[in-house]
Short mmCIF file of N, CA and C in Angstrom, two decimals:
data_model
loop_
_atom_site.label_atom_id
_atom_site.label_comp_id
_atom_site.label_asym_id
_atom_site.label_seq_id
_atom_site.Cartn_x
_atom_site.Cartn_y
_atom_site.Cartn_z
N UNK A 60 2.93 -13.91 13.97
CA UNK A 60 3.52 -12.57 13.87
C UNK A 60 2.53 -11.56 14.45
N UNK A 61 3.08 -10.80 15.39
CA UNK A 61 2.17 -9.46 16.07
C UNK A 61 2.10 -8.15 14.93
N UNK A 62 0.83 -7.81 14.76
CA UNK A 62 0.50 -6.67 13.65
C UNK A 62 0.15 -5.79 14.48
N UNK A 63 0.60 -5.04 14.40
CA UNK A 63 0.04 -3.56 15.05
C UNK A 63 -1.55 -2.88 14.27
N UNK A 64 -2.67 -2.72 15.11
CA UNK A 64 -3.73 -2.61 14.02
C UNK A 64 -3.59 -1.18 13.27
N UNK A 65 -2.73 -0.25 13.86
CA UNK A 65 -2.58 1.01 12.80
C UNK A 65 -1.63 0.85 11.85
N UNK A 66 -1.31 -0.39 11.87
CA UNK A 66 -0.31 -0.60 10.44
C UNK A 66 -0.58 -1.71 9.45
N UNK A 67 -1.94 -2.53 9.81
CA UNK A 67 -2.49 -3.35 9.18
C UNK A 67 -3.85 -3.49 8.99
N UNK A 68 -4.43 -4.11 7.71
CA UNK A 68 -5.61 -3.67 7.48
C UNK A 68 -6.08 -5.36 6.57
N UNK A 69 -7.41 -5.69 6.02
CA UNK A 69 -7.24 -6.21 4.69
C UNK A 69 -8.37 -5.87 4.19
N UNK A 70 -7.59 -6.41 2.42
CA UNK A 70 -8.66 -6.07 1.76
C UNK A 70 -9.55 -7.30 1.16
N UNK A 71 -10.32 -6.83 0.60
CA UNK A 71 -10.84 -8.11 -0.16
C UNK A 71 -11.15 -7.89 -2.00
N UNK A 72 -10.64 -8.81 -2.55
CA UNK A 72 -10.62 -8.73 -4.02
C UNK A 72 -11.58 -10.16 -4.18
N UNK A 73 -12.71 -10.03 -4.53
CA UNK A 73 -13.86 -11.16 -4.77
C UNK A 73 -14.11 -11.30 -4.04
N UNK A 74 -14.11 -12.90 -3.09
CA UNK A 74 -14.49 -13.69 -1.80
C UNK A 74 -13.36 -13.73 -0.79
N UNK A 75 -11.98 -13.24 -1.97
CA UNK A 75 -11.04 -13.51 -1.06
C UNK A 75 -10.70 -12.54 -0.11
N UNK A 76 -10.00 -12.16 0.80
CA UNK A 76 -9.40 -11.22 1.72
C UNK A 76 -7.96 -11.25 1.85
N UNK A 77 -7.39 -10.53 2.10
CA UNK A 77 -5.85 -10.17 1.67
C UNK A 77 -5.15 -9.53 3.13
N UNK A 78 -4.44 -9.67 4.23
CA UNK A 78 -3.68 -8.88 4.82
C UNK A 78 -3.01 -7.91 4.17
N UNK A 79 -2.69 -6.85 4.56
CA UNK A 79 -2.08 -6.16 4.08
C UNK A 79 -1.02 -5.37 5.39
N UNK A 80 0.03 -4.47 5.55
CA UNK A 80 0.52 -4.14 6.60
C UNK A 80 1.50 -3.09 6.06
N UNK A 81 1.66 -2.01 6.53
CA UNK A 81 2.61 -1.22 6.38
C UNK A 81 3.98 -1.56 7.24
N UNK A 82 4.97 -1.86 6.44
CA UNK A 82 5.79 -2.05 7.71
C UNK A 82 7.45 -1.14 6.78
N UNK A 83 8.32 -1.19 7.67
CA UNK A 83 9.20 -0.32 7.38
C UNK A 83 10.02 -0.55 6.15
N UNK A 84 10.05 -1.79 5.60
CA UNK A 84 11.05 -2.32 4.76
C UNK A 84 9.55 -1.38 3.67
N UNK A 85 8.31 -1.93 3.46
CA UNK A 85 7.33 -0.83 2.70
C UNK A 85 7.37 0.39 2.83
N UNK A 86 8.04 0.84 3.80
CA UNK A 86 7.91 2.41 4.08
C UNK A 86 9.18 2.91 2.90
N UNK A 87 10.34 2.13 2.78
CA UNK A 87 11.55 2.42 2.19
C UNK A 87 11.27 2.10 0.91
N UNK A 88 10.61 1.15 0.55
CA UNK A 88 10.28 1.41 -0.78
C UNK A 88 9.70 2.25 -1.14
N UNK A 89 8.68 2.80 -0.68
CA UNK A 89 7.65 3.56 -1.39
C UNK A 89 8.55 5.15 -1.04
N UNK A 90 9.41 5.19 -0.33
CA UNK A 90 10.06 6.12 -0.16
C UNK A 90 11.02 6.63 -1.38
N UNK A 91 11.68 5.17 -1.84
CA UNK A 91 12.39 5.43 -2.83
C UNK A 91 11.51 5.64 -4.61
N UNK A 92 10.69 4.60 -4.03
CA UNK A 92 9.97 5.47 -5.65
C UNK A 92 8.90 6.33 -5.76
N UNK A 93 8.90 7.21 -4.31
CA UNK A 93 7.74 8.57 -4.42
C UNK A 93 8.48 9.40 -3.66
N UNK A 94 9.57 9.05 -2.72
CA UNK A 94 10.05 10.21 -1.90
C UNK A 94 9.28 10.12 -0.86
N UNK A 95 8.13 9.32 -0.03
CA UNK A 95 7.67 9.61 0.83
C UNK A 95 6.31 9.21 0.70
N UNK A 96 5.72 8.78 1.99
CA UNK A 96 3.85 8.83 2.12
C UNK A 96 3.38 9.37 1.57
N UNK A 97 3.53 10.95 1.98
CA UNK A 97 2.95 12.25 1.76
C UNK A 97 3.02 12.31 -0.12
N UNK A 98 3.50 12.20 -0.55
CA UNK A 98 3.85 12.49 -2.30
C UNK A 98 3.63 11.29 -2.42
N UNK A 99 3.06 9.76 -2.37
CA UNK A 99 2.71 8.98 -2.68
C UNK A 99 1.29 9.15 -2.83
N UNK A 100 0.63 10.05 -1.21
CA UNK A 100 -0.42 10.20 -1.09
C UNK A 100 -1.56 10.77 -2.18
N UNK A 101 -0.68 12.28 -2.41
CA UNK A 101 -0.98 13.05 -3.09
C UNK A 101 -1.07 12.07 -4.68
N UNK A 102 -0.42 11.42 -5.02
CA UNK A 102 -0.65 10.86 -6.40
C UNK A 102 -2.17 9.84 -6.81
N UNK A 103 -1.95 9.22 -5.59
CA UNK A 103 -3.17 8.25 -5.18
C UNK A 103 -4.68 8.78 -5.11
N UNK A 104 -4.81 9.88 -4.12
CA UNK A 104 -5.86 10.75 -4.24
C UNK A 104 -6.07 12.00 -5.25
N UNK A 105 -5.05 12.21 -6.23
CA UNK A 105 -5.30 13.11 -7.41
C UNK A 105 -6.34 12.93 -7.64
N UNK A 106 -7.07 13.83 -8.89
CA UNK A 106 -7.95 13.79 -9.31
C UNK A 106 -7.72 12.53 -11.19
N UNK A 107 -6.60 12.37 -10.96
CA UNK A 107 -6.49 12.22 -12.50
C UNK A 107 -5.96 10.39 -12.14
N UNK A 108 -6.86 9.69 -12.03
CA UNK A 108 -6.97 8.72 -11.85
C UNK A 108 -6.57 7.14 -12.93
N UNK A 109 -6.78 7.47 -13.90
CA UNK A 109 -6.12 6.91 -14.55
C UNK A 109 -4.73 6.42 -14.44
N UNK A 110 -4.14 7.95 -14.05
CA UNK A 110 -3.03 7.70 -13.75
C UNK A 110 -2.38 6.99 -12.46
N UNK A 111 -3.01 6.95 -11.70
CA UNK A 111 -2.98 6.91 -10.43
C UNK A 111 -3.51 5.20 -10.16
N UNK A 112 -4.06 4.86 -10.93
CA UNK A 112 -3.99 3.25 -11.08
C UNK A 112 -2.96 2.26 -10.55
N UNK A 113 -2.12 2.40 -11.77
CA UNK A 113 -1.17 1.54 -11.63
C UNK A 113 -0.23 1.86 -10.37
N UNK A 114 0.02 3.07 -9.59
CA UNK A 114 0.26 3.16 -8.42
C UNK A 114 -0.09 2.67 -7.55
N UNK A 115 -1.90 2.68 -7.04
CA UNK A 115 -2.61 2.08 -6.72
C UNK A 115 -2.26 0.23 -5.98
N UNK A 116 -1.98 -0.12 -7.55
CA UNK A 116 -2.08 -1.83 -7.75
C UNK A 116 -0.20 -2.06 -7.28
N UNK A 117 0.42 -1.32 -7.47
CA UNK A 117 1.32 -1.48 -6.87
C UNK A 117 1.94 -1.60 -5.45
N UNK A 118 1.11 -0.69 -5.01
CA UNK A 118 1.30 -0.11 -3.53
C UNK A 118 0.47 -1.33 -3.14
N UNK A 119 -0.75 -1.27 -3.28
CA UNK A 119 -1.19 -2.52 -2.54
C UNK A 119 -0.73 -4.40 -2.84
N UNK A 120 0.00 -4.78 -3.77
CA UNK A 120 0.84 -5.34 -4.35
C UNK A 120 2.19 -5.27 -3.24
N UNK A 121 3.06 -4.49 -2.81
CA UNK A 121 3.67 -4.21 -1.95
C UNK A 121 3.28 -4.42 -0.51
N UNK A 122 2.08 -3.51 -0.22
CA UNK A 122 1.59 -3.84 1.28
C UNK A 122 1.58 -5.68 1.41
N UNK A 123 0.61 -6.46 0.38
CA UNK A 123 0.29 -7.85 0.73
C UNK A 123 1.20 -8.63 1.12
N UNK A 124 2.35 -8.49 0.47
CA UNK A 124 3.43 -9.12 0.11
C UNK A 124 4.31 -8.61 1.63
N UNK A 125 4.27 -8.00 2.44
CA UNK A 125 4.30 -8.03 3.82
C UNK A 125 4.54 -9.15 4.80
N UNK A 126 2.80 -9.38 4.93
CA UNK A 126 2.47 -10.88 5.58
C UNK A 126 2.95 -12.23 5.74
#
């Protein structure tokens, strides 16, 4: 599968490494449960982090699951 590198990235959790990829079917989700990047964004980079966790683990939970 061809990844576009501005839409894919990975991460690593321990030793392991993870693809990750923004792709449109992710764009529509995160659309439907933030309304958008932009207001996803804003939740993610708040200051109030706690909260912003479980968003976090989701979204990237979503991106992996891409690949």
């Amino acid at each position: 599968m061809y990844w576009e590198p501005e839409r894919s990235a990975t991460i690593k959790i321990g030793k392991d490494e993870y693809p990750i990829l923004l792709t449109l079917r992710a764009t529509k989700d995160i659309a439907k449960k933030y309304g958008g990047l932009n207001e996803l964004a804003e939740i993610v980079f708040s200051d109030q982090w706690e909260a912003a966790i479980d968003d976090m683990l989701w979204l990237i939970a979503l991106l992996a699951n891409q690949c």
